[in-house]
Coordinates of C-alpha atoms in Angstrom, one line a residue:
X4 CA -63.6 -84.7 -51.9
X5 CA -63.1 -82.3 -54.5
X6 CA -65.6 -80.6 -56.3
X7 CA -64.9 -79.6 -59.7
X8 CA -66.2 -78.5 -63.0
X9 CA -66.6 -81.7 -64.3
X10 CA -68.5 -83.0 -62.0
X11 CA -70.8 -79.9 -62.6
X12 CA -71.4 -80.4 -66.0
X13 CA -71.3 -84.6 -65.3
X14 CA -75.0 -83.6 -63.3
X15 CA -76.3 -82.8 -66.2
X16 CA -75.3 -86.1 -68.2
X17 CA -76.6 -88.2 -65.3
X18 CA -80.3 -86.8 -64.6
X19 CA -80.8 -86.3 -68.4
X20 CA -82.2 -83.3 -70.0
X21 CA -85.3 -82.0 -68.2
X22 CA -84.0 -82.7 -64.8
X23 CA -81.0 -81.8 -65.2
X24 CA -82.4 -78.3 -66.1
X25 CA -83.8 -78.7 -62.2
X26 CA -80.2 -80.0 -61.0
X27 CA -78.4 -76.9 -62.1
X28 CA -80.8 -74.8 -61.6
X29 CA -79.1 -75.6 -58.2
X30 CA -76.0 -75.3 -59.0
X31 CA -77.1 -72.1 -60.2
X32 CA -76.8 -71.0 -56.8
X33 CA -73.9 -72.1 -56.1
X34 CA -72.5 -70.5 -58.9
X35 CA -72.2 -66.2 -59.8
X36 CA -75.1 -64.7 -61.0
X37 CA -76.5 -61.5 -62.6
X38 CA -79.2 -59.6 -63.2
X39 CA -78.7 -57.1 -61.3
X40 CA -75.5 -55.0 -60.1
X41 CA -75.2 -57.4 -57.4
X42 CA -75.1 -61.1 -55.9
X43 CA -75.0 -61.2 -52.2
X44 CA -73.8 -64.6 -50.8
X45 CA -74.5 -65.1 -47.0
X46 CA -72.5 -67.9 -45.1
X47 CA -73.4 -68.1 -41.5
X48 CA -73.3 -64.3 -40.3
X49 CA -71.7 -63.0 -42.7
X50 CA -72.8 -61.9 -46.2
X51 CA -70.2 -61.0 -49.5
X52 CA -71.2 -59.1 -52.6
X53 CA -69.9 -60.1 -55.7
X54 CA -70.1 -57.4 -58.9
X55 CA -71.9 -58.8 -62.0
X56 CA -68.9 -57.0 -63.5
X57 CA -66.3 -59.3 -62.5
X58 CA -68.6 -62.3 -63.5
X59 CA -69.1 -61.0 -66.6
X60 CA -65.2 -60.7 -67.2
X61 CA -64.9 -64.3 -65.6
X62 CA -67.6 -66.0 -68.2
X63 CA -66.0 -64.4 -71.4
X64 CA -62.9 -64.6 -70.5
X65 CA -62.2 -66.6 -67.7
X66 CA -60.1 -64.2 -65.7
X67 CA -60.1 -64.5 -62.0
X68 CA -62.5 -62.7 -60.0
X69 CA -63.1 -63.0 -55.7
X70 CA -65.8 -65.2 -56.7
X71 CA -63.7 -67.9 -57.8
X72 CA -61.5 -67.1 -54.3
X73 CA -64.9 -67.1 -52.4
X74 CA -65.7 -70.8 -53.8
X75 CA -62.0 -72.3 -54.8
X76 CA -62.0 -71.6 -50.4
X77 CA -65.2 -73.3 -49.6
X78 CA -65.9 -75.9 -52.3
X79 CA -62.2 -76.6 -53.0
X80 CA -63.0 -76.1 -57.0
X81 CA -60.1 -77.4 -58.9
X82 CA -61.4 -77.0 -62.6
X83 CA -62.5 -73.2 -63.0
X84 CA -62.5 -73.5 -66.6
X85 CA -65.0 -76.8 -66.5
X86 CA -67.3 -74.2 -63.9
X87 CA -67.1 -71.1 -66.8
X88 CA -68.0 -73.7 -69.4
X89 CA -70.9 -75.1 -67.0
X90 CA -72.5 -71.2 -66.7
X91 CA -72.7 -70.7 -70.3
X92 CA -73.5 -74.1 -71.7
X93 CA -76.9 -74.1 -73.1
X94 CA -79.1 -76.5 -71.9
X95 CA -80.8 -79.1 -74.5
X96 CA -84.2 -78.2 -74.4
X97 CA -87.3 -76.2 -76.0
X98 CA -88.7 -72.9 -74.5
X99 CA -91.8 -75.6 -75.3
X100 CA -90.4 -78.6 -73.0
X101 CA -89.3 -75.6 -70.4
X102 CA -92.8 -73.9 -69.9
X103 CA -94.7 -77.4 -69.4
X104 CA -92.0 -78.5 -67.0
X105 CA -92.2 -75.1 -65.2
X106 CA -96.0 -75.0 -64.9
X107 CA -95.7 -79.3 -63.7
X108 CA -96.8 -80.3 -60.4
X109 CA -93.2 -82.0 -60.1
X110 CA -91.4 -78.6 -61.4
X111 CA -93.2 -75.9 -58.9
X112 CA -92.1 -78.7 -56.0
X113 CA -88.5 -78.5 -56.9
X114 CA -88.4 -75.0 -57.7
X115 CA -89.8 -73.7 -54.3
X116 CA -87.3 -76.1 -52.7
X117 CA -84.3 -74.1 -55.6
X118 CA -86.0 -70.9 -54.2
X119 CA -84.4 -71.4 -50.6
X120 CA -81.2 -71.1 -51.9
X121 CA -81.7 -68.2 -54.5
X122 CA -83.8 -65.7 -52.5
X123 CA -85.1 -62.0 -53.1
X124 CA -83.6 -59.1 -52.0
X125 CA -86.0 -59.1 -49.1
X126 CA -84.9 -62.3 -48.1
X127 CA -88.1 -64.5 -49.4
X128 CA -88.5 -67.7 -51.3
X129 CA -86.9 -67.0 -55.0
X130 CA -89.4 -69.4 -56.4
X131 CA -91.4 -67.3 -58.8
X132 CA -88.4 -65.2 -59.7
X133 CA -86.6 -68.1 -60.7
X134 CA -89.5 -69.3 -63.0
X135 CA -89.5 -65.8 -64.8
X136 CA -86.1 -66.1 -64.6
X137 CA -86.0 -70.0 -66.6
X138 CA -88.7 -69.2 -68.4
X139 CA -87.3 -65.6 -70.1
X140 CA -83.7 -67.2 -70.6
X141 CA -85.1 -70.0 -72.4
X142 CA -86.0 -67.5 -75.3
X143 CA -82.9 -66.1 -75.6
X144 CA -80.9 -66.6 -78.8
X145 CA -78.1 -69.2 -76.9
X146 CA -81.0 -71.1 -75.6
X147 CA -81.0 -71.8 -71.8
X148 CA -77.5 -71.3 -70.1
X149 CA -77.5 -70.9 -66.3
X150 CA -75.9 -67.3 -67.2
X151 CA -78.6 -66.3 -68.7
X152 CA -81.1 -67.3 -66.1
X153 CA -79.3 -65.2 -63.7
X154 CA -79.5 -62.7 -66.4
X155 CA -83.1 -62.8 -66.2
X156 CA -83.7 -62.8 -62.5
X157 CA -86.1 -59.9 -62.1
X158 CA -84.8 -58.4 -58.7
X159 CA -82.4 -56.0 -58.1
X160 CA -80.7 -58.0 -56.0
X161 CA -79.6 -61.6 -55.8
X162 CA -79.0 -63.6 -52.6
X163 CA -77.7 -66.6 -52.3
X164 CA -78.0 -68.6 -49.0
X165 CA -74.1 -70.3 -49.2
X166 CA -74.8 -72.3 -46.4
X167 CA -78.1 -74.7 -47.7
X168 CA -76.0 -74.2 -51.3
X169 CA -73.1 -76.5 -49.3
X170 CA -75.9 -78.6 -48.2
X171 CA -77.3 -79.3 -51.8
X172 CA -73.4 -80.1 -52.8
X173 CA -72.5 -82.7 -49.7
X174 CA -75.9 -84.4 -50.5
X175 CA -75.5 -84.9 -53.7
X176 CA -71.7 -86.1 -53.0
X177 CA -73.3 -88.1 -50.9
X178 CA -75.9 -89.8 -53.5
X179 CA -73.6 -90.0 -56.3
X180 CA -70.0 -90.9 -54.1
X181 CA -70.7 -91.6 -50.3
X182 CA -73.4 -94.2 -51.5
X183 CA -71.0 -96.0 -53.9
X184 CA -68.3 -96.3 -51.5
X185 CA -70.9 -97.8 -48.3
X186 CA -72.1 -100.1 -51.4
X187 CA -68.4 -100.9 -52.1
X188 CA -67.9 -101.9 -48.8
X189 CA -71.0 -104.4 -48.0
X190 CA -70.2 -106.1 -51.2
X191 CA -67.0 -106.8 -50.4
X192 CA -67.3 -108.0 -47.1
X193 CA -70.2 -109.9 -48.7
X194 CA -67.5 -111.9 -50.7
X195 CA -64.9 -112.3 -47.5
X196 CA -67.4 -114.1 -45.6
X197 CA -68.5 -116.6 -48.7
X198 CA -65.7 -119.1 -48.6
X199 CA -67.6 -122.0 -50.4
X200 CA -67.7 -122.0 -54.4
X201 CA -69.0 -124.1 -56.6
X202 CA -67.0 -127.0 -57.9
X203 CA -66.1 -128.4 -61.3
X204 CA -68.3 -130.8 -61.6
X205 CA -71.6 -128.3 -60.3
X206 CA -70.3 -125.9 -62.9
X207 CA -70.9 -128.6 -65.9
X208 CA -73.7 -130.4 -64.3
X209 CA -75.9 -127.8 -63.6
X210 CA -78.0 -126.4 -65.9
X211 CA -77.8 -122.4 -67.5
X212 CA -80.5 -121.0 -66.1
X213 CA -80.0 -118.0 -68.5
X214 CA -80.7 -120.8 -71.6
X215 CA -84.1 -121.3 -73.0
X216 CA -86.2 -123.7 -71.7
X217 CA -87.8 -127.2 -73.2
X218 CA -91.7 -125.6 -73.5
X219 CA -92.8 -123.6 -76.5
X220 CA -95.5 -121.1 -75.9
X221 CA -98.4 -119.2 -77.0
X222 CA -99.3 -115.6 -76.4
X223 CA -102.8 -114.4 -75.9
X224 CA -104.2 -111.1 -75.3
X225 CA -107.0 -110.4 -72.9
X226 CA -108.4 -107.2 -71.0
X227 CA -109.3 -107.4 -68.0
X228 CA -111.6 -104.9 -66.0
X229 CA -110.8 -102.9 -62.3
X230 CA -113.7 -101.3 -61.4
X231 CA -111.4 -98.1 -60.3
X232 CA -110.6 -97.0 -63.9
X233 CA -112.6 -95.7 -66.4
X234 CA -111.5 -98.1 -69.3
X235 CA -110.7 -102.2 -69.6
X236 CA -106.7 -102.3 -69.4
X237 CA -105.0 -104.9 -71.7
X238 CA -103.5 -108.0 -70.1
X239 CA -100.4 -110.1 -72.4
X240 CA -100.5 -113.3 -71.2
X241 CA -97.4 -116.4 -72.3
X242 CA -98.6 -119.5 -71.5
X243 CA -96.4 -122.4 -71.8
X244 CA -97.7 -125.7 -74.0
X245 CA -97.6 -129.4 -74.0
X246 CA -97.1 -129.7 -69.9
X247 CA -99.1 -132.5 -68.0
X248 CA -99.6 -130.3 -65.2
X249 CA -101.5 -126.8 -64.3
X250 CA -98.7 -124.2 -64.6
X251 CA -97.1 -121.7 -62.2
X252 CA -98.6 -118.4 -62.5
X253 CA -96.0 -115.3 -62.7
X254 CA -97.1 -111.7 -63.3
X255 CA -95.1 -109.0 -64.4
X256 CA -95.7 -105.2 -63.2
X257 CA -94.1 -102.6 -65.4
X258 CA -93.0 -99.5 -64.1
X259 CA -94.0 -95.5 -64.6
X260 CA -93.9 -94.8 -69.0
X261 CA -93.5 -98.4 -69.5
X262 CA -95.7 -100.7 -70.9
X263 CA -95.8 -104.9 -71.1
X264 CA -93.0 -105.4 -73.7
X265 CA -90.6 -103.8 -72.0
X266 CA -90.1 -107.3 -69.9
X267 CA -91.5 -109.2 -73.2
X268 CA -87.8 -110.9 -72.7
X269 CA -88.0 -112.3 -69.2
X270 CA -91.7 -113.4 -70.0
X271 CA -90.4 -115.3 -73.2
X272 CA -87.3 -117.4 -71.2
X273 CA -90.2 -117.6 -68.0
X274 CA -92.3 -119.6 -70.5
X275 CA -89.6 -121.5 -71.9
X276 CA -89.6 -122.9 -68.6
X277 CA -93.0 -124.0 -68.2
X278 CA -94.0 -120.8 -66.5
X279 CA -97.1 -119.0 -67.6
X280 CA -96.3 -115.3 -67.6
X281 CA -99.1 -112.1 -67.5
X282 CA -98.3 -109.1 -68.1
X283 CA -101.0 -105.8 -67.5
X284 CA -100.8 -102.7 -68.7
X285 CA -101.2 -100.4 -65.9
X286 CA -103.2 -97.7 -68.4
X287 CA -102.6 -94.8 -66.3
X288 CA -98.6 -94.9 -65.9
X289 CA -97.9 -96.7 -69.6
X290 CA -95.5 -95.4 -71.8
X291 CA -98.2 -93.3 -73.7
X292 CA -99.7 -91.4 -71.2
X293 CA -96.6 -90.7 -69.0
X294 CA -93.1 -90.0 -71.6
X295 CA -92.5 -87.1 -70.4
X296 CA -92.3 -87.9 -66.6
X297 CA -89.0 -88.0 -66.3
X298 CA -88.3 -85.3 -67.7
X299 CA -90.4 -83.4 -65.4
X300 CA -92.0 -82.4 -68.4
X301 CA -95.8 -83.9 -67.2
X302 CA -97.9 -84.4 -64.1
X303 CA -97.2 -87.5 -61.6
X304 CA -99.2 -90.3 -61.8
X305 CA -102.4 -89.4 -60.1
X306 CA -102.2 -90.5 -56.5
X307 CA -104.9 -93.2 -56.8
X308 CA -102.4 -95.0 -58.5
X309 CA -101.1 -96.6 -55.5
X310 CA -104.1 -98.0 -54.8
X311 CA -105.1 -99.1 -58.6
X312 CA -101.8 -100.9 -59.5
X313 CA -102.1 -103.3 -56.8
X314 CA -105.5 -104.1 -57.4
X315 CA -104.9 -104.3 -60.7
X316 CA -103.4 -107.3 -60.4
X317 CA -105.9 -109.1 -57.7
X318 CA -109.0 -108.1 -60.4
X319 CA -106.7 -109.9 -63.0
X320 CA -106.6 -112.6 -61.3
X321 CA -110.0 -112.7 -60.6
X322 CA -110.7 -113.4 -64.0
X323 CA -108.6 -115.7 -64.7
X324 CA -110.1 -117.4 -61.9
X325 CA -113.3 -117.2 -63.8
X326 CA -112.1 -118.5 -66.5
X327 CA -110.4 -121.3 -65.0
X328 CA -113.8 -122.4 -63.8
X329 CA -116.4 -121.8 -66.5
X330 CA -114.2 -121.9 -70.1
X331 CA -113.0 -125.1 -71.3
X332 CA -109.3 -123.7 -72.8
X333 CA -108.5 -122.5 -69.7
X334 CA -109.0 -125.1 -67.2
X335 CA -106.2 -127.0 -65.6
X336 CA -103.9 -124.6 -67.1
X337 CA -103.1 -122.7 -64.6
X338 CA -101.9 -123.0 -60.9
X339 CA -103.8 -119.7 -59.2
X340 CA -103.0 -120.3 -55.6
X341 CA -99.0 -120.5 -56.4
X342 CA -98.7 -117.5 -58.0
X343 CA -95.1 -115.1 -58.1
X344 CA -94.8 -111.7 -59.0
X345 CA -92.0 -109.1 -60.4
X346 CA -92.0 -106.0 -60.6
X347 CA -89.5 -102.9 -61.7
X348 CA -89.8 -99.3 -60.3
X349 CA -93.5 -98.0 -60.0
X350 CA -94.0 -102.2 -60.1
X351 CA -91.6 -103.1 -57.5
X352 CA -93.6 -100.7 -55.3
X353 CA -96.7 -102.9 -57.2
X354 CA -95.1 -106.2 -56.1
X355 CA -94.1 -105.2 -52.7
X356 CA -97.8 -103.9 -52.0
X357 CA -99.3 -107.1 -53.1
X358 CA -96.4 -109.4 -51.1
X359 CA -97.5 -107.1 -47.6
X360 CA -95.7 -104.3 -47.7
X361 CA -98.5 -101.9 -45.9
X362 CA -98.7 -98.5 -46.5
X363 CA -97.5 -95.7 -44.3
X364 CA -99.6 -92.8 -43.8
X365 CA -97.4 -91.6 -40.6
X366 CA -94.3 -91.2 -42.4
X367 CA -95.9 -89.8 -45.7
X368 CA -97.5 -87.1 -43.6
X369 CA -94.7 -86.1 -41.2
X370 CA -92.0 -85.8 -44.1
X371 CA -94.4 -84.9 -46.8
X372 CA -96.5 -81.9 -45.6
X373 CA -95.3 -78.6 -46.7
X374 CA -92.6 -80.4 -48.6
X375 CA -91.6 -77.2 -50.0
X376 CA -89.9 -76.3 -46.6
X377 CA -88.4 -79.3 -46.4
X378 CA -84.4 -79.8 -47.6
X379 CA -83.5 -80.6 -51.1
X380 CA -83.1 -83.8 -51.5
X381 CA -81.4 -85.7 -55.1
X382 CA -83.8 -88.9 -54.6
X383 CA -86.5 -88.2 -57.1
X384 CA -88.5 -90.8 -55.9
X385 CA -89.5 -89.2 -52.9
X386 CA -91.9 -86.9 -55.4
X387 CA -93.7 -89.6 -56.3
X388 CA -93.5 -91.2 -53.3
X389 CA -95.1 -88.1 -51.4
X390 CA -98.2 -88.1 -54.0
X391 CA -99.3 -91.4 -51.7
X392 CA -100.1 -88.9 -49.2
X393 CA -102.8 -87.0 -51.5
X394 CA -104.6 -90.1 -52.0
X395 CA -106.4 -90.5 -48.6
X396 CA -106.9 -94.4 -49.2
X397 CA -109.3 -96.4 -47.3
X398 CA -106.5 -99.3 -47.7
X399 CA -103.1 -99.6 -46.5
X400 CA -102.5 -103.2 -47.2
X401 CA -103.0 -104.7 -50.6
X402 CA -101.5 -108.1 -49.9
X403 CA -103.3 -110.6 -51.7
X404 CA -102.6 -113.9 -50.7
X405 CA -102.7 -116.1 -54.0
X406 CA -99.0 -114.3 -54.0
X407 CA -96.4 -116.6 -53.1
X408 CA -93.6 -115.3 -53.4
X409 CA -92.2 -111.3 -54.9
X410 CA -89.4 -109.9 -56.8
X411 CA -88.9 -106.2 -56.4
X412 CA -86.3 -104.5 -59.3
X413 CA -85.3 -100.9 -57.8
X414 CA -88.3 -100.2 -55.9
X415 CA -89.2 -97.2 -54.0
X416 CA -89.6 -97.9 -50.4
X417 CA -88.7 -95.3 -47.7
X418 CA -91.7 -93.2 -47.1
X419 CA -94.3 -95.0 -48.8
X420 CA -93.7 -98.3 -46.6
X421 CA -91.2 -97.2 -44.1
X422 CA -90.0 -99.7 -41.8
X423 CA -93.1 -100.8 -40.4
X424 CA -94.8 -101.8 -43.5
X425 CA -91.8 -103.6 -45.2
X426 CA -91.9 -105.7 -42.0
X427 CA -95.5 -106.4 -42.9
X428 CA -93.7 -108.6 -45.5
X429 CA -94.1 -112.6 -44.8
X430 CA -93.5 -114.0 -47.6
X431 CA -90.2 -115.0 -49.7
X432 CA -88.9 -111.7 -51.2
X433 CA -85.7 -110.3 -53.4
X434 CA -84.8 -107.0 -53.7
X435 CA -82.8 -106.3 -57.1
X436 CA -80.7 -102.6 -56.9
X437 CA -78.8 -101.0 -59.5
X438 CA -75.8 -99.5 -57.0
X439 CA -76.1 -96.5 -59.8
X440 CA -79.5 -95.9 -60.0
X441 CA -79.9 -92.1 -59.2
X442 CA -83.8 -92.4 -59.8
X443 CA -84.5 -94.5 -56.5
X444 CA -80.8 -94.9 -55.2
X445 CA -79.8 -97.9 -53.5
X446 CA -79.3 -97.1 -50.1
X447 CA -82.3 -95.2 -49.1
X448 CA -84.6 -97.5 -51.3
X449 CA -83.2 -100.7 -51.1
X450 CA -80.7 -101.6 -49.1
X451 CA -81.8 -99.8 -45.8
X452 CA -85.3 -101.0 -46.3
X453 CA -84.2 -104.8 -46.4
X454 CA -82.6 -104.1 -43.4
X455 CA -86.5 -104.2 -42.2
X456 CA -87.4 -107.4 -43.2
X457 CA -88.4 -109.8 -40.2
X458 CA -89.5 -113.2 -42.5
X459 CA -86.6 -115.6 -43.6
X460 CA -85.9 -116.7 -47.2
X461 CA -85.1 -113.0 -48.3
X462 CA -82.3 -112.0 -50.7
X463 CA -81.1 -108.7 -51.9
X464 CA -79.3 -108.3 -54.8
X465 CA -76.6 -105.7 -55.1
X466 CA -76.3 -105.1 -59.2
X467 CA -73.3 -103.5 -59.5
X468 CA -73.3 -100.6 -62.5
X469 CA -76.8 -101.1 -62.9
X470 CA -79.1 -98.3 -63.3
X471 CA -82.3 -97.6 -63.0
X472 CA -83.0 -98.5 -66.4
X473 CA -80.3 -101.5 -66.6
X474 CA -83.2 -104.4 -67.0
X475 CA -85.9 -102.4 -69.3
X476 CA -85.9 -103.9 -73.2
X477 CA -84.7 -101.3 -75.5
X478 CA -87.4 -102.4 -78.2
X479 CA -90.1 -102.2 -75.9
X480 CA -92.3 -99.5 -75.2
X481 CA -90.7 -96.8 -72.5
X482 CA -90.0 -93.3 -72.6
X483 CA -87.2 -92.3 -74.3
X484 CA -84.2 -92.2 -72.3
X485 CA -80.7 -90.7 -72.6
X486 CA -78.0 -93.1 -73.4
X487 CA -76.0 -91.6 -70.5
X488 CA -78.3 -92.7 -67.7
X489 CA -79.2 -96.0 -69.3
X490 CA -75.8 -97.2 -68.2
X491 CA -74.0 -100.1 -70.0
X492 CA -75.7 -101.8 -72.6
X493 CA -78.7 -103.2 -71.2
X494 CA -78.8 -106.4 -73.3
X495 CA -75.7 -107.9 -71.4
X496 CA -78.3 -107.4 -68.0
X497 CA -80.8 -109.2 -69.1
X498 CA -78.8 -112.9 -68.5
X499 CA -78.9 -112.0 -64.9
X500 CA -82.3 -111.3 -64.4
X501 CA -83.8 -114.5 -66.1
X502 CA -81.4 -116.8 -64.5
X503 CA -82.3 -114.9 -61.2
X504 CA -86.0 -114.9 -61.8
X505 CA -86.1 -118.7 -63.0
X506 CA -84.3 -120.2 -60.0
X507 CA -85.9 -117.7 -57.5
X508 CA -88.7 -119.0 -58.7
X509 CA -88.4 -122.4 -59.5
X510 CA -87.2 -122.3 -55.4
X511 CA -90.4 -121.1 -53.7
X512 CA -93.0 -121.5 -56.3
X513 CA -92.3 -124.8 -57.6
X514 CA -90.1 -125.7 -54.5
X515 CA -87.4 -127.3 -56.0
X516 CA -85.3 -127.1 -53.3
X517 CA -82.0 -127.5 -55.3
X518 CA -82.5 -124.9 -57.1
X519 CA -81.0 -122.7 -53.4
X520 CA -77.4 -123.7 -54.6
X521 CA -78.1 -122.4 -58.0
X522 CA -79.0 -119.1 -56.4
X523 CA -76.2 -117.3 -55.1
X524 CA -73.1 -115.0 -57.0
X525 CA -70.4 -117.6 -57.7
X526 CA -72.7 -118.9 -60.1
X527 CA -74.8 -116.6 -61.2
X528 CA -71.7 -114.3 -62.5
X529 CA -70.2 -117.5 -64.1
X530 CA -73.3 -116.8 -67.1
X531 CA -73.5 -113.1 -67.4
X532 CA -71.3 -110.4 -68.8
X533 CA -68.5 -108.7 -66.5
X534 CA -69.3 -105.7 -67.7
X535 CA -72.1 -106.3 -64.8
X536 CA -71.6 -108.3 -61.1
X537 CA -73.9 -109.5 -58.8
X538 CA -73.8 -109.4 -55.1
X539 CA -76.2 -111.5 -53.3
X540 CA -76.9 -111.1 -49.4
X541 CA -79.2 -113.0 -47.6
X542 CA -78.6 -111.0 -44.5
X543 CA -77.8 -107.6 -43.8
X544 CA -79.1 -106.0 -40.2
X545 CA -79.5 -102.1 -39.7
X546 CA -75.8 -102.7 -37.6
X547 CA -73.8 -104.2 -40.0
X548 CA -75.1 -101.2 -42.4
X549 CA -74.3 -98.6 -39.9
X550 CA -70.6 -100.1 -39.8
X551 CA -70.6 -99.8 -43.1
X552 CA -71.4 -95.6 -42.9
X553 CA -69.1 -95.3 -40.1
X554 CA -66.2 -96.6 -42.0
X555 CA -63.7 -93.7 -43.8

């Protein structure tokens, strides 16, 4: 495949502003450099110098130099202009935003990975001379151009190790092209094999799952108290009215800087449907203590949160429990020992902790350790994923049994759970993945991982152009996010997720076992936008998968 100057500069408009800072910071060293009088470039045994001379000639005025012969060769770049605009583009960001990224837990991890590509003249780490480096350039007039951090390496010499740079290139092909095709392919032999559709008469008998239900609602607000955090956390709750039967508890995990309204939507339509809804606040990863995580602007959640955002939910229900028993409003309202959950990012990993998913210390230590050593990777989950390890729990398995059955929207899976603990699972599970979701992408996260699943009743749910960010209400409370990683508007996904949720549900919580032909693609796609398709498997083993990779 063809790597060209767009694609370059299309990095940037995919990982949004502070990581994309990271990102080509990487591409950096794939790309001419100066600083000093020279770049060195090694490629297996042998090494080329460059002259900041010629670069300088090719940035202003874009005439050919031997570095564009030395990577139009290797990396078959077809848009040099789109490369020259790419080195002296400034970057949209704050010598502010730059230093507390730079001085982050998350940014000294990726920059000590960055440093194996740009090294010293004696061959080290570049790590610290690239954070001068950022950190100088930012200052600079023009703001923060990749030229300029070359500009402002402080060596006399720049090397560049060509052969982990090609590595940093084919995996990110392979994240943001290889990935989509694989996911191309099991969707579509997903559809050869389904030969039955629904007919006519289902299509005008059934009912639109997406439609709101029969049941007004109330809200209420509550706290609720787990004895591992310093403070009472708030807990939303949506409980359905004028029902002659205890209701159906579902609880809604939010994911990292995002708080309960971001799913106020789904809990609405939930309730509609004679479904009472809670929603916590997980205090420590909410929307006003994390907004600039994703930027790599602020710390990672602290690593106890793996442990707290499970039990989080187990205190809550606890207390309503309590209350159940001892306050006259709340008892016979609720059904406690049926209860569902769903979760999105940070809270899929929530909601597959508390369906069984058991943590995996193994993995976490042998990939995790010295993780500066280890290759770059583009999944940015495995950062947070990795701060599991720092925790040293006493507990690896948060299932709590009142949970009967889980839905898990673009979790993180690989390291934290590994195959061993998703096995753990027993219980009725869906896996919801955005096949663009560059935050915990598909494959490794998803799609692999329910490849591990030994219980029956599983589905995973292929949601094609979906991002990471596809299913998060735009009026809620969530970081800010760039409109270019958000993906298609958002309010044409939600359709999808409430019809999913509300049969999924209303199958193995209520057990309305009819609701099973309700639940599958030729319907579910007959109510939603086609800006968005689902693709829903209820098998896929590790061979079928690897079939898939092996195909051209």
């Amino acid at each position: 495949m063809a790597v060209t100057g767009k694609w370059f500069s299309s990095v940037s408009q995919i990982f949004g502003v502070g990581l994309s800072s990271v990102v080509l910071s990487a591409i950096a060293s794939l790309s001419p450099a100066h600083s000093a009088e020279e770049m060195v470039i090694s490629y297996g045994i042998a090494n080329t110098s460059i002259a900041i001379a010629d670069l300088e000639k090719f940035v202003e005025s874009g005439e050919s130099t031997p570095l564009l012969f030395v990577y139009g060769y290797l990396l078959n770049i077809e848009d040099p202009e789109g490369l020259r605009r790419a080195l002296k583009s400034p970057f949209e960001a704050s010598p502010w935003s730059i230093d507390r990224f730079l001085n982050s837990p998350t940014g000294e991890t990726i920059l000590r990975r960055m440093g194996r590509v740009v090294n010293t003249v004696s061959g080290e780490n570049g790590y610290m001379a690239l954070k001068i480096a950022i950190a100088q350039a930012s200052k600079r007039p023009e703001g923060l151009t990749i030229m300029g951090i070359l500009q402002e390496f402080p060596d006399a010499q720049i090397r560049i190790d060509l052969d982990f740079s090609i590595h940093v290139i084919q995996e990110t092909s392979q994240v943001l092209f290889r990935n989509q095709t694989i996911i191309e392919q099991i969707s579509q032999q997903e559809r050869g094999e389904k030969t039955a559709n629904l007919t006519e008469q289902q299509r005008f008998t059934i009912p639109n799952p997406r439609d709101m239900g029969p049941y007004s609602w109330r809200e209420a607000e509550v706290v609720f108290f787990n004895p591992n955090r310093d403070r009472p956390s708030p807990l939303f709750l949506y409980l359905p009215e004028n029902i002659n039967r205890p209701a159906p508890l579902i609880i809604i995990s939010h994911g990292l800087g995002s708080d309960p309204k971001t799913f106020n939507y789904l809990a609405e339509h939930l309730a509609s449907h004679g479904f009472a809804v809670a929603i916590p606040e997980h205090i420590a990863t909410s929307a006003n203590r994390f907004e600039g995580f994703l930027q790599g602007f602020e710390e990672p959640p602290n690593s106890s949160e793996f442990a707290d955002r499970p039990t989080d939910i187990s205190y809550l229900l606890d207390l309503l429990e309590q209350k159940s028993a001892s306050d006259p409003f709340w008892r016979e309202r609720l059904d406690l020992e049926n209860v569902g959950v769903v979760g999105q990012s940070f809270g899929g990993y929530t909601a597959l902790a508390l369906a069984g998913a058991k943590l995996n210390p193994q993995i976490l230590s042998q990939y995790c350790r010295d993780l500066s050593n280890q290759r770059i990777t583009l999944n940015l989950s495995i950062i947070l994923q990795c701060r599991a390890l720092e925790a040293a729990l006493e507990r690896q398995n948060f299932r709590d049994p009142r949970i009967k059955a889980a839905i898990a929207i673009n979790p993180f899976t690989s390291l934290v759970f590994g195959e061993g603990g998703m096995a753990a699972i027993n219980i009725p599970l869906a896996i919801v993945s955005g096949t663009n979701d560059y935050i915990t992408p598909a494959i490794a996260e998803q799609i692999k991982p329910f490849t591990w699943l030994t219980n029956s009743d599983n589905i995973l749910v292929l949601f094609e152009r979906g991002t990471h960010f596809s299913f998060l209400q735009e009026e809620g409370g969530q970081v800010p996010i760039p409109p270019e990683i958000i993906g298609p508007d958002p309010n044409l996904a939600y359709p999808y997720l409430k019809a999913l949720s509300l049969t999924f549900f209303n199958l193995h919580i209520r057990r309305e076992l009819d609701n099973r032909n309700y639940l599958n693609e030729a319907y579910l796609n007959t109510i939603g936008s086609s800006v968005f398709q689902m693709t829903i498997l209820e098998e896929l083993t590790a061979e079928q998968l690897e079939r898939a990779f092996q195909q051209p």
